[in-house]
Amino acid sequence: MHTTTLSLLTLAAALLTSLGAHAQHRLRGRVADADGQPVAQAAVILQTVDSTYINSAVTDSLGAFAIDMTDGNAQQTYRLIVQHVAYETQEQTLRGDAGECLVRLKERARTMPEVVVRGERPIARLSGGRIIYDVPRLVAGGVVTNAYETLLRLPGVREENGAITLAGAPRLSILIDGRKMTVSGDALRAVLRAIPAEQVQSAEVMYSAPPQYHVRGAAVLIVTRGAKGAEAGWQGQVNAGYTQRHYANYSLGAALSYTTAPWMVRLNLSSDANHTRSGLDLDADHLYQGTRHPIEQHDRGESRSRTHLMRLETDFRLTEKSRLGMIYTAQLRTGRRSEGGSVGTLGASRSQTSDERPTQLHNVQLDLTTGFGLCLGSEYTRYDEHRQQHFSTCTADGRIASDFIARDAQTIDRLRVFADQSHPLRRAGWKLNYGAEYLYASDRSMQTYRPTGADGSTPPNARNIDSRLTERTARLYVGFEGALSPALTFSASLTGEDYRFADVRDRTLFPELSATWAIAPTHMLQASLTSDKVYPAYWENHGGRSFLNAYAEVHGNPLLRPHRTYAGRLSYILRSRYVLTLYANHMPDYSVQLPWQAPDRPALIYQSTNFDYKQIVGVNVLIPIRVGAALSSRLTANTFLDDVRHSHFHDLAFRRRRVAFFSRLDNTLRLTPALTLELNAAYITPNMQGLADI
């Protein structure tokens, strides 16, 4: 711990020392197209009026640039030249002390005799290792109402088992306006569904996210219109949704924003009422006590819940380049209850689960961004859940086997602080990044069993749990990014982590590399190498239990270990429309929940376990198709080889391989200017999970 503290103090001293490094004058500006959209990777050259070269820079993903005035006087007049392969060269004169300047570029036109041919505005473009999608054009004419549905329209992004996944990436993080989303699962979906689609300006897919975002591996950055500046005054929107599955589900949302210099305030509200039905038919051949027993169980159940969410965001602009921001997110889940029944070989069971009080999630984040590259921030999260399950079983002859109430409670407090600093280097277009992050989390989880009724009994080997766990994580990173040439950009970073959880202490280094090559204005190649570590959920480490029916149970695993991931990717964008991605992932100690049959009793136990490794090699293709002005289609195809090995799955060892294929076709047919028909289809081949085929 002394080493970590000393490192943090050393970094803090370096950050403070850097404040004095910006006394020299710097010319800042932004490059945009005719629509005001930022132009990345534009070459900006500063000359004297007699064409003597002074310095140059390359614009970042926001179109911003900064040029040091090391060889001239700030009061002199200079010539600024901006060049980009997709736009006409722009020249203008200005004084060195003119402040921030805005340069607008015009698209190049390819001319032939009496004909002017303009290329269709691209859906995607590469910039500094990111694939930036023009969201309004991507979803134009489609039935998209919120940011969550917008995400699922991005090529390679889909929902799998309730999580958002990206083809070729072991894990995906979500960022909103540069801020890391620490909530996950249902809470993340609720936040994204509360943001109207009209507020989303662009989405940036990063297979190797820069370390200053404090995420590793792949990430999607959602840029909203409020983050880029909105029209002054009030703006609002109300939306409602209705989904009919077996039961009807409803949603209601509202978005309100107010902008006036120097304030921006945005409020998103949503409320969902969900009613779902579930069913499972299970056939098993179970060997225990030396004899094989055929077992059948048939489950039917339904659940209800109401979820309310509020997200309040405010930004106060201190200066032209500095701002103070705050985001508060609250989620309240009420009326959550589920009922299920099961019949089968082992008898009948009944389960009733409900919340003892509303489940609450509160998250608040404060951050300060300065004009000289320093960003400071802190975040606090609290999660509180209390629920109970009344579970009873009876044998095939009607005798009560068990009848009990299990109470579960979990309270999590989590604090995060971070500091990031960026420095432009002497070589034009290059930047040095470094920073630190510290996280502290406290988890208290309890589980108690109480028999009910005169014949009530608790399950075999059941034990009460009341445990407290603490997690401490300190991270330091350093990285750089820049342009080796106007067509080739490169970035690299190294993050060191000191992790302490319960009796575990682990120190790890995470390298990341990314490179982008603009072969031609509409032909680009991007490659990345990333590494990451995935930690088990707190509840899994406590070893708690829950019961599905008379045969199936869910167990935690206190011995579960975190697993590493290594990912490589190569993407090629053709004509700014077609995207081909090759990817490979290697995950030692990969973990997933698998069922196994207890050798001493009739019980099917679902429990997470560590594999030796998991490997995936695949290719993902995006092909947009347009037929006239009426039909717009997009085909996404992903095929991959899945390879897993487990040497100690209880009394078994296995290695399995399977080739899988996923495809999705999105079609938008414009019937009239005001009426659009959307028809989508998806197909996936069978795959595997452990020993099971799914």
XYZ file of C-alpha atoms in Angstrom:
694
model
C 0.000 0.000 0.000
C 2.913 2.364 0.703
C 4.120 1.840 -2.870
C 0.675 2.695 -4.278
C 0.394 5.797 -2.086
C 3.860 7.001 -3.107
C 3.004 6.484 -6.791
C -0.203 8.466 -6.458
C 1.610 11.303 -4.669
C 4.282 11.337 -7.369
C 1.621 11.534 -10.082
C -0.191 14.324 -8.221
C 3.049 16.297 -8.032
C 3.564 15.798 -11.767
C 0.049 17.044 -12.466
C 0.609 20.175 -10.385
C 3.985 20.770 -11.979
C 2.367 20.581 -15.415
C 0.313 23.701 -14.673
C 3.328 25.861 -15.324
C 4.184 24.207 -18.610
C 1.574 26.113 -20.587
C 2.806 29.668 -20.180
C 3.877 29.769 -23.815
C 1.292 31.020 -26.314
C -0.745 28.447 -28.191
C -3.077 28.926 -31.132
C -6.213 26.851 -30.705
C -9.060 26.185 -33.072
C -11.591 23.760 -34.481
C -12.189 22.403 -37.978
C -15.734 21.556 -39.106
C -17.572 20.746 -42.318
C -20.379 22.780 -43.883
C -22.913 21.184 -41.508
C -20.862 22.023 -38.434
C -19.723 18.416 -37.882
C -16.115 18.035 -36.649
C -13.474 17.017 -39.186
C -10.848 14.702 -37.713
C -7.340 14.001 -39.066
C -7.143 17.328 -40.908
C -3.614 18.726 -41.308
C -3.323 22.278 -39.911
C -0.209 24.224 -40.988
C 0.858 27.590 -39.579
C 3.066 29.851 -41.733
C 4.170 33.434 -41.788
C 2.641 35.656 -44.477
C 5.751 35.059 -46.625
C 5.132 31.246 -46.446
C 7.824 30.431 -43.859
C 6.846 27.248 -41.991
C 6.340 27.648 -38.210
C 4.470 24.617 -36.854
C 1.641 22.185 -37.622
C -0.894 19.888 -35.975
C -3.557 17.278 -36.761
C -7.157 17.651 -35.559
C -8.528 15.136 -33.054
C -11.914 13.351 -33.120
C -13.643 16.584 -32.073
C -11.967 18.570 -34.856
C -9.834 20.489 -32.349
C -6.172 21.449 -32.762
C -3.510 23.380 -30.862
C -0.286 24.845 -32.318
C 2.526 26.175 -30.138
C 3.776 29.641 -31.129
C 7.384 28.809 -30.368
C 8.965 30.561 -33.338
C 6.968 33.756 -33.681
C 5.335 36.660 -31.972
C 1.706 36.374 -30.884
C 0.923 39.871 -32.213
C 2.049 39.097 -35.773
C -0.184 38.064 -38.678
C 0.023 34.472 -39.892
C -1.346 32.241 -42.626
C -3.309 29.149 -41.527
C -3.666 26.304 -44.042
C -6.049 23.377 -43.424
C -5.884 20.287 -45.649
C -7.932 17.086 -45.768
C -8.214 14.501 -48.522
C -12.037 14.648 -48.527
C -12.306 18.456 -48.467
C -11.013 21.461 -50.360
C -7.928 23.154 -48.903
C -8.800 26.240 -46.862
C -6.462 29.185 -46.212
C -7.009 32.196 -43.989
C -4.932 34.874 -42.287
C -5.146 35.669 -38.593
C -3.231 37.201 -35.723
C -1.428 34.974 -33.283
C -3.466 36.359 -30.377
C -6.806 35.932 -32.162
C -8.015 33.300 -29.673
C -9.831 30.154 -30.785
C -10.643 30.078 -34.492
C -13.184 28.073 -36.461
C -12.334 26.784 -39.941
C -15.105 25.395 -42.151
C -14.219 23.059 -45.024
C -16.120 22.339 -48.230
C -16.448 18.789 -49.577
C -14.469 17.996 -52.701
C -16.500 17.501 -55.868
C -15.345 15.176 -58.674
C -16.109 17.009 -61.924
C -16.686 15.709 -65.424
C -17.854 17.659 -68.489
C -21.255 19.193 -67.693
C -21.658 16.822 -64.714
C -20.876 17.173 -61.027
C -20.862 13.922 -59.049
C -20.948 14.085 -55.268
C -20.368 11.057 -53.105
C -23.074 9.993 -50.672
C -22.353 11.191 -47.179
C -20.699 8.253 -45.381
C -22.368 6.419 -42.521
C -19.000 5.663 -40.903
C -15.535 7.162 -40.897
C -12.288 6.309 -39.149
C -10.642 8.848 -36.874
C -7.805 8.189 -34.458
C -8.638 4.521 -33.917
C -12.412 5.091 -33.716
C -15.199 4.166 -36.109
C -17.510 7.187 -35.911
C -21.086 6.600 -37.044
C -23.364 9.419 -38.152
C -26.348 8.348 -36.026
C -29.060 10.557 -37.597
C -28.192 9.128 -41.010
C -27.740 5.588 -39.661
C -31.262 5.461 -38.205
C -32.955 7.759 -40.737
C -36.444 6.490 -41.498
C -36.182 3.688 -38.931
C -38.321 3.048 -35.868
C -35.831 4.166 -33.224
C -36.980 6.074 -30.143
C -34.092 6.055 -27.646
C -30.334 5.665 -27.230
C -30.618 1.961 -26.382
C -32.356 1.158 -29.670
C -29.811 3.371 -31.438
C -26.941 1.313 -30.000
C -28.462 -1.897 -31.336
C -28.436 -0.369 -34.848
C -24.647 -0.042 -34.820
C -22.971 -2.698 -36.997
C -21.785 -5.625 -34.872
C -23.689 -4.511 -31.760
C -26.463 -6.741 -30.446
C -28.179 -7.792 -27.246
C -27.185 -11.177 -25.859
C -28.526 -12.584 -22.580
C -29.559 -9.111 -21.461
C -26.148 -7.531 -22.171
C -24.961 -5.305 -25.023
C -22.194 -7.048 -26.981
C -19.890 -6.070 -29.854
C -18.727 -8.610 -32.418
C -15.083 -9.453 -31.805
C -14.917 -7.886 -28.326
C -14.879 -9.960 -25.118
C -16.592 -7.133 -23.225
C -18.166 -3.779 -24.090
C -18.239 -0.571 -22.027
C -20.636 2.320 -22.621
C -19.605 5.988 -22.392
C -21.934 8.987 -22.597
C -20.315 12.303 -23.530
C -16.918 11.000 -22.408
C -18.156 9.822 -19.015
C -17.840 6.196 -17.967
C -21.112 4.418 -17.171
C -20.498 2.437 -13.986
C -24.019 1.010 -13.823
C -24.714 -2.171 -15.767
C -27.483 -4.600 -16.609
C -31.024 -3.331 -16.073
C -29.802 0.020 -14.722
C -27.723 0.693 -17.849
C -30.606 -0.210 -20.145
C -32.919 2.095 -18.186
C -30.471 5.021 -18.497
C -30.065 4.515 -22.258
C -33.804 4.139 -22.821
C -34.385 7.436 -21.008
C -32.302 9.347 -23.612
C -34.366 10.195 -26.737
C -32.848 9.163 -30.058
C -33.046 12.777 -31.244
C -30.470 13.746 -28.603
C -27.859 11.301 -29.981
C -25.532 13.009 -32.447
C -22.945 10.306 -33.091
C -21.663 6.987 -31.786
C -17.956 6.162 -31.713
C -16.943 2.498 -31.626
C -13.506 1.957 -30.077
C -12.016 -1.529 -29.925
C -9.123 -0.028 -27.938
C -10.481 2.770 -25.756
C -7.920 5.389 -24.610
C -6.961 4.949 -20.927
C -8.264 8.397 -19.938
C -11.789 6.978 -20.260
C -10.869 4.500 -17.473
C -12.189 1.506 -19.378
C -10.191 -1.239 -21.038
C -10.878 -2.968 -24.299
C -13.868 -2.109 -26.454
C -16.212 0.803 -25.776
C -18.964 2.767 -27.495
C -18.984 6.520 -26.896
C -22.408 8.129 -27.301
C -22.135 11.837 -28.106
C -25.315 13.793 -27.417
C -26.292 17.107 -28.930
C -26.097 18.835 -25.562
C -22.406 17.948 -25.317
C -21.660 19.764 -28.590
C -23.701 22.821 -27.760
C -27.418 23.251 -28.190
C -29.690 26.101 -29.079
C -30.449 28.380 -26.148
C -33.759 27.963 -24.362
C -36.031 25.112 -23.401
C -36.389 21.850 -25.282
C -38.588 18.930 -24.283
C -39.981 15.618 -25.409
C -42.503 13.087 -24.098
C -42.591 9.484 -25.291
C -44.609 6.373 -24.568
C -44.156 2.746 -25.510
C -46.281 -0.378 -25.652
C -44.962 -3.899 -26.179
C -47.197 -6.945 -26.482
C -45.600 -10.277 -25.755
C -47.613 -12.778 -23.735
C -48.570 -9.868 -21.488
C -48.655 -6.147 -22.188
C -45.679 -3.994 -21.121
C -45.737 -0.201 -20.913
C -43.175 2.586 -20.744
C -43.412 6.343 -20.325
C -40.569 8.843 -20.584
C -39.838 12.543 -20.654
C -36.757 14.578 -21.573
C -36.299 18.229 -20.703
C -33.267 20.438 -21.308
C -32.457 24.090 -20.750
C -29.451 25.854 -22.231
C -28.261 29.368 -21.560
C -24.688 30.575 -21.319
C -22.904 29.326 -19.305
C -25.389 26.650 -18.074
C -26.720 23.456 -19.575
C -29.255 21.396 -17.605
C -30.816 18.174 -18.846
C -33.382 15.967 -17.093
C -34.433 12.499 -18.274
C -37.279 10.588 -16.625
C -38.661 7.144 -17.393
C -41.066 4.647 -15.895
C -41.614 1.058 -17.048
C -44.227 -1.526 -16.093
C -43.190 -5.067 -17.034
C -45.131 -8.322 -16.905
C -43.416 -11.412 -18.309
C -44.042 -15.131 -18.553
C -41.417 -17.888 -18.445
C -41.287 -21.619 -18.975
C -38.709 -24.417 -18.942
C -39.001 -28.129 -19.723
C -36.066 -30.171 -18.434
C -35.167 -33.814 -19.133
C -32.173 -35.311 -17.319
C -30.449 -38.654 -16.867
C -28.920 -38.329 -13.389
C -26.399 -40.772 -11.915
C -26.253 -40.702 -8.107
C -25.689 -43.381 -5.469
C -24.588 -45.739 -8.238
C -27.914 -45.722 -10.105
C -29.177 -43.753 -13.124
C -32.463 -41.917 -12.621
C -34.505 -40.294 -15.421
C -35.803 -36.934 -14.222
C -38.332 -34.571 -15.763
C -39.300 -31.108 -14.503
C -41.721 -28.653 -16.096
C -41.609 -25.039 -14.882
C -44.066 -22.222 -15.498
C -43.932 -18.767 -13.969
C -44.562 -15.071 -14.348
C -43.052 -11.909 -12.912
C -44.013 -8.251 -12.515
C -41.995 -5.134 -11.768
C -42.088 -1.356 -12.073
C -38.884 0.591 -12.653
C -38.536 4.359 -12.291
C -35.424 6.267 -13.338
C -34.235 9.852 -13.087
C -31.043 11.241 -14.626
C -30.099 14.858 -13.993
C -27.115 16.307 -15.856
C -25.744 19.809 -15.580
C -22.688 21.530 -17.051
C -21.370 24.939 -16.058
C -18.834 26.490 -18.423
C -16.220 28.291 -16.299
C -14.228 29.561 -19.278
C -14.156 28.850 -22.989
C -12.149 25.657 -22.373
C -13.081 24.775 -18.779
C -16.273 23.316 -17.395
C -17.699 21.803 -14.222
C -20.127 18.921 -14.628
C -22.431 16.880 -12.430
C -24.624 13.864 -13.161
C -27.040 12.281 -10.690
C -28.775 9.008 -11.531
C -31.414 7.332 -9.372
C -33.246 4.089 -10.081
C -36.129 2.788 -7.971
C -37.617 -0.649 -8.568
C -40.984 -1.282 -6.906
C -43.621 -3.994 -6.968
C -41.158 -6.651 -8.091
C -42.556 -10.101 -7.504
C -42.491 -13.430 -9.263
C -44.411 -16.655 -8.849
C -43.541 -20.018 -10.284
C -44.599 -23.617 -10.075
C -42.959 -26.844 -11.142
C -44.116 -30.446 -11.489
C -42.112 -33.510 -12.375
C -40.431 -36.711 -11.319
C -39.246 -35.326 -7.968
C -42.639 -33.872 -7.097
C -44.008 -30.362 -7.156
C -42.520 -27.086 -6.008
C -43.725 -23.530 -5.639
C -41.654 -20.357 -5.414
C -42.771 -16.825 -4.552
C -40.151 -14.066 -4.653
C -40.745 -10.428 -3.752
C -38.920 -7.318 -2.576
C -39.191 -6.536 1.119
C -38.671 -2.887 0.196
C -37.925 -1.007 -3.040
C -34.538 -1.732 -4.596
C -32.562 1.494 -4.932
C -29.559 2.616 -6.938
C -28.020 6.073 -6.534
C -25.027 7.364 -8.475
C -23.517 10.852 -8.505
C -20.473 11.989 -10.487
C -18.626 15.314 -10.388
C -15.906 16.253 -12.864
C -13.829 19.311 -13.695
C -12.274 19.790 -17.134
C -9.682 22.527 -17.606
C -8.339 24.251 -20.682
C -4.806 22.943 -20.171
C -5.584 19.209 -20.364
C -6.282 18.425 -16.690
C -9.450 16.569 -15.705
C -10.397 15.770 -12.100
C -13.411 13.810 -10.927
C -15.091 11.716 -8.267
C -18.033 9.338 -8.219
C -20.139 7.672 -5.521
C -22.529 4.735 -5.995
C -24.893 3.085 -3.519
C -26.972 -0.009 -4.196
C -29.469 -1.490 -1.744
C -31.590 -4.618 -2.279
C -33.706 -6.674 0.157
C -35.853 -9.546 -1.048
C -37.313 -12.825 0.135
C -38.226 -16.154 -1.414
C -40.896 -18.492 -0.060
C -40.024 -21.921 -1.418
C -41.788 -25.211 -0.812
C -41.527 -28.688 -2.302
C -43.443 -31.901 -1.885
C -42.608 -35.409 -3.044
C -44.498 -37.398 -5.679
C -46.617 -39.033 -2.951
C -47.620 -35.636 -1.504
C -45.292 -35.392 1.511
C -43.766 -31.973 2.269
C -40.032 -32.160 1.602
C -39.152 -28.555 2.452
C -40.949 -25.327 3.270
C -38.903 -22.266 4.132
C -38.378 -18.537 3.620
C -34.978 -17.336 2.409
C -34.145 -13.668 2.935
C -31.406 -12.010 0.879
C -29.931 -8.557 1.406
C -27.084 -6.732 -0.304
C -25.728 -3.218 0.235
C -22.855 -1.852 -1.861
C -21.040 1.454 -1.369
C -18.489 2.421 -3.993
C -16.242 5.487 -4.268
C -14.094 6.390 -7.278
C -11.695 9.315 -7.763
C -9.592 10.016 -10.839
C -7.199 12.529 -12.363
C -6.151 12.773 -16.016
C -3.642 15.034 -17.767
C -2.863 15.559 -21.455
C 0.158 17.402 -22.895
C 0.803 18.301 -26.531
C 4.304 17.241 -27.526
C 6.781 19.215 -29.613
C 6.156 16.986 -32.600
C 3.043 18.349 -34.284
C -0.089 16.311 -33.670
C 1.358 14.204 -30.830
C -0.024 14.121 -27.315
C 1.073 12.579 -24.006
C -1.605 11.259 -21.623
C -1.203 10.091 -18.039
C -3.388 9.780 -14.986
C -4.564 7.804 -11.980
C -7.722 6.207 -10.634
C -8.572 4.840 -7.183
C -11.645 2.786 -6.281
C -12.936 1.638 -2.914
C -15.976 -0.627 -2.589
C -17.663 -2.151 0.444
C -20.166 -4.990 0.084
C -22.332 -6.467 2.816
C -24.419 -9.491 1.856
C -26.711 -11.587 4.015
C -28.793 -14.705 3.459
C -30.897 -16.388 6.143
C -33.231 -19.410 6.112
C -36.324 -19.840 8.296
C -38.659 -22.883 8.238
C -42.372 -22.139 7.855
C -45.320 -24.139 9.159
C -45.295 -27.156 11.419
C -43.723 -29.364 8.761
C -41.363 -26.733 7.410
C -37.694 -27.510 6.899
C -34.688 -25.832 5.315
C -32.807 -27.283 2.327
C -29.914 -29.699 2.955
C -26.531 -28.117 3.703
C -28.130 -24.663 3.890
C -26.249 -22.118 5.979
C -26.860 -18.523 6.902
C -24.478 -15.914 5.464
C -23.520 -12.519 6.857
C -20.312 -11.342 5.220
C -18.537 -8.065 4.534
C -16.051 -7.705 1.712
C -13.937 -4.724 0.697
C -12.324 -4.057 -2.658
C -9.489 -1.590 -3.285
C -8.104 -0.849 -6.730
C -5.392 1.660 -7.664
C -4.454 2.315 -11.286
C -1.795 4.438 -12.984
C -1.492 4.843 -16.734
C 0.673 6.555 -19.309
C 0.138 6.717 -23.056
C 0.683 8.740 -26.182
C -1.090 9.311 -29.478
C -0.262 11.125 -32.670
C 0.185 11.104 -36.428
C 3.227 9.491 -38.026
C 2.027 11.065 -41.284
C -1.186 12.722 -42.507
C -2.467 9.224 -43.360
C -1.131 7.191 -40.409
C -2.029 7.666 -36.733
C -0.817 5.612 -33.779
C -1.583 5.340 -30.062
C -0.205 3.213 -27.229
C -0.715 3.037 -23.477
C 0.285 1.007 -20.434
C -1.870 0.748 -17.294
C -0.613 -0.650 -13.993
C -3.165 -1.971 -11.501
C -2.920 -2.906 -7.820
C -6.025 -4.935 -6.868
C -7.027 -6.080 -3.376
C -10.187 -8.026 -2.610
C -10.713 -10.009 0.599
C -7.479 -12.041 0.910
C -6.520 -11.600 -2.756
C -3.821 -9.158 -3.875
C -2.911 -8.907 -7.528
C -0.718 -6.571 -9.585
C -1.184 -6.479 -13.344
C -0.009 -4.525 -16.393
C -2.413 -3.834 -19.266
C -0.821 -2.777 -22.602
C -2.905 -1.378 -25.473
C -1.964 -0.468 -29.058
C -3.967 1.079 -31.895
C -3.104 2.271 -35.422
C -5.130 3.785 -38.272
C -4.029 4.054 -41.905
C -6.000 6.165 -44.397
C -5.052 4.359 -47.606
C -7.279 6.712 -49.605
C -10.010 9.201 -48.719
C -12.627 6.421 -48.575
C -10.397 3.387 -47.889
C -9.135 2.994 -44.336
C -7.461 0.298 -42.240
C -7.522 0.146 -38.435
C -5.812 -2.333 -36.071
C -5.780 -2.700 -32.287
C -4.419 -4.921 -29.507
C -5.976 -4.744 -26.025
C -5.883 -6.536 -22.683
C -8.308 -6.596 -19.773
C -9.350 -8.446 -16.634
C -12.919 -9.439 -15.686
C -13.828 -9.777 -12.008
C -16.659 -11.942 -10.571
C -19.786 -10.294 -9.191
C -19.737 -9.715 -5.440
C -22.708 -12.023 -4.888
C -20.904 -14.944 -6.545
C -17.996 -14.676 -4.102
C -20.287 -15.052 -1.076
C -21.422 -18.578 -1.971
C -25.161 -17.897 -1.573
C -27.936 -20.127 -2.951
C -31.308 -19.767 -4.620
C -33.778 -22.471 -5.669
C -35.535 -22.801 -9.022
C -37.559 -25.987 -8.458
C -37.317 -29.324 -6.669
C -34.352 -30.266 -8.868
C -32.492 -27.098 -9.952
C -30.483 -24.736 -7.729
C -28.148 -21.753 -8.250
C -24.948 -21.646 -6.154
C -22.303 -18.987 -5.736
C -18.616 -19.891 -5.902
C -16.214 -18.336 -3.349
C -13.282 -19.896 -5.272
C -14.107 -18.128 -8.530
C -11.099 -16.241 -9.948
C -10.961 -13.191 -12.245
C -9.924 -13.948 -15.809
C -7.677 -12.120 -18.281
C -8.628 -11.242 -21.847
C -6.385 -10.454 -24.826
C -8.008 -9.155 -28.010
C -6.739 -8.290 -31.482
C -8.707 -6.725 -34.317
C -8.199 -5.521 -37.891
C -10.909 -3.442 -39.641
C -11.094 -2.270 -43.244
C -13.586 0.391 -44.331
C -14.266 0.499 -48.073
C -15.837 3.569 -49.675
C -16.773 4.770 -46.185
C -19.687 2.304 -46.251
C -18.564 -1.323 -46.204
C -16.823 -2.588 -43.064
C -14.837 -5.837 -42.792
C -13.467 -6.821 -39.360
C -11.160 -9.720 -38.469
C -10.794 -10.456 -34.754
C -9.268 -12.913 -32.282
C -9.707 -13.216 -28.490
C -7.812 -15.317 -25.948
C -9.188 -15.572 -22.381
C -7.227 -17.617 -19.820
C -9.276 -18.652 -16.738
C -12.483 -17.664 -18.555
C -15.549 -18.142 -16.343
C -19.202 -18.837 -17.132
C -22.160 -20.376 -15.318
C -22.675 -24.075 -16.135
C -25.026 -26.760 -14.794
C -23.651 -29.899 -13.142
C -25.305 -32.870 -11.463
C -24.585 -33.500 -7.783
C -23.136 -37.024 -7.301
C -24.829 -37.659 -3.928
C -28.408 -36.387 -4.428
C -30.865 -35.495 -7.212
C -29.869 -31.865 -7.744
C -28.912 -29.887 -10.852
C -26.611 -27.084 -9.698
C -25.941 -23.953 -11.763
C -22.567 -22.513 -10.748
C -19.903 -20.332 -12.349
C -16.571 -22.036 -12.961
C -13.142 -21.149 -14.357
C -12.079 -22.766 -17.655
C -8.469 -23.308 -18.717
C -9.139 -20.887 -21.571
C -11.595 -19.710 -24.190
C -10.531 -18.622 -27.699
C -12.540 -16.988 -30.471
C -11.451 -16.213 -34.043
C -13.944 -14.615 -36.404
C -14.900 -12.175 -39.136
C -17.671 -9.566 -39.158
C -19.006 -7.894 -42.340
C -21.281 -4.873 -42.787
C -22.890 -4.336 -46.208
C -25.323 -1.435 -46.696
C -27.736 -1.829 -49.622
C -29.849 0.886 -51.212
C -32.472 0.276 -53.908
C -33.591 3.599 -55.286
C -34.913 6.136 -52.809
C -37.528 3.823 -51.285
C -35.595 0.860 -49.849
C -32.587 1.023 -47.560
C -31.129 -2.196 -46.149
C -28.128 -3.191 -44.064
C -26.727 -6.715 -43.808
C -24.510 -7.695 -40.867
C -22.853 -11.123 -40.907
C -20.584 -12.566 -38.225
C -18.993 -16.008 -38.228
C -16.522 -17.288 -35.644
C -14.753 -20.353 -34.253
C -15.336 -20.929 -30.526
C -12.688 -23.036 -28.736
C -12.849 -23.881 -24.985
C -10.982 -26.239 -22.649
C -11.693 -27.276 -19.057
C -9.376 -29.735 -17.258
C -11.205 -29.938 -13.924
C -14.955 -29.585 -14.388
C -15.719 -31.647 -11.290
C -14.787 -35.188 -12.450
C -14.616 -34.333 -16.165
C -12.079 -32.838 -18.575
C -13.094 -31.634 -22.020
C -12.155 -29.497 -25.005
C -14.788 -28.387 -27.510
C -14.815 -26.407 -30.750
C -17.753 -25.036 -32.684
C -18.194 -22.742 -35.697
C -21.149 -20.374 -35.300
C -22.793 -17.865 -37.612
C -24.952 -14.819 -36.875
C -26.620 -12.556 -39.423
C -29.025 -9.647 -39.280
C -30.848 -7.850 -42.081
C -32.426 -4.455 -41.406
C -34.827 -3.105 -44.037
C -36.448 0.326 -44.128
C -39.077 0.903 -46.820
C -40.335 4.445 -47.300
C -43.956 4.123 -48.471
C -44.683 7.853 -48.415
C -42.712 10.842 -47.121
C -44.596 10.474 -43.828
C -44.969 6.669 -43.627
C -42.145 4.158 -43.179
C -42.266 0.374 -42.910
C -39.459 -1.391 -41.066
C -38.817 -5.124 -41.401
C -35.866 -6.781 -39.654
C -34.708 -10.382 -39.447
C -31.952 -12.188 -37.549
C -30.554 -15.715 -37.704
C -28.057 -17.529 -35.492
C -26.805 -21.102 -35.711
C -26.598 -23.388 -32.656
C -23.594 -22.821 -30.409
C -22.250 -24.313 -27.201
C -21.784 -23.431 -23.555
C -19.435 -25.808 -21.818
C -20.651 -29.362 -22.432
C -24.090 -28.185 -23.502
C -25.281 -27.371 -27.011
C -27.465 -24.281 -27.190
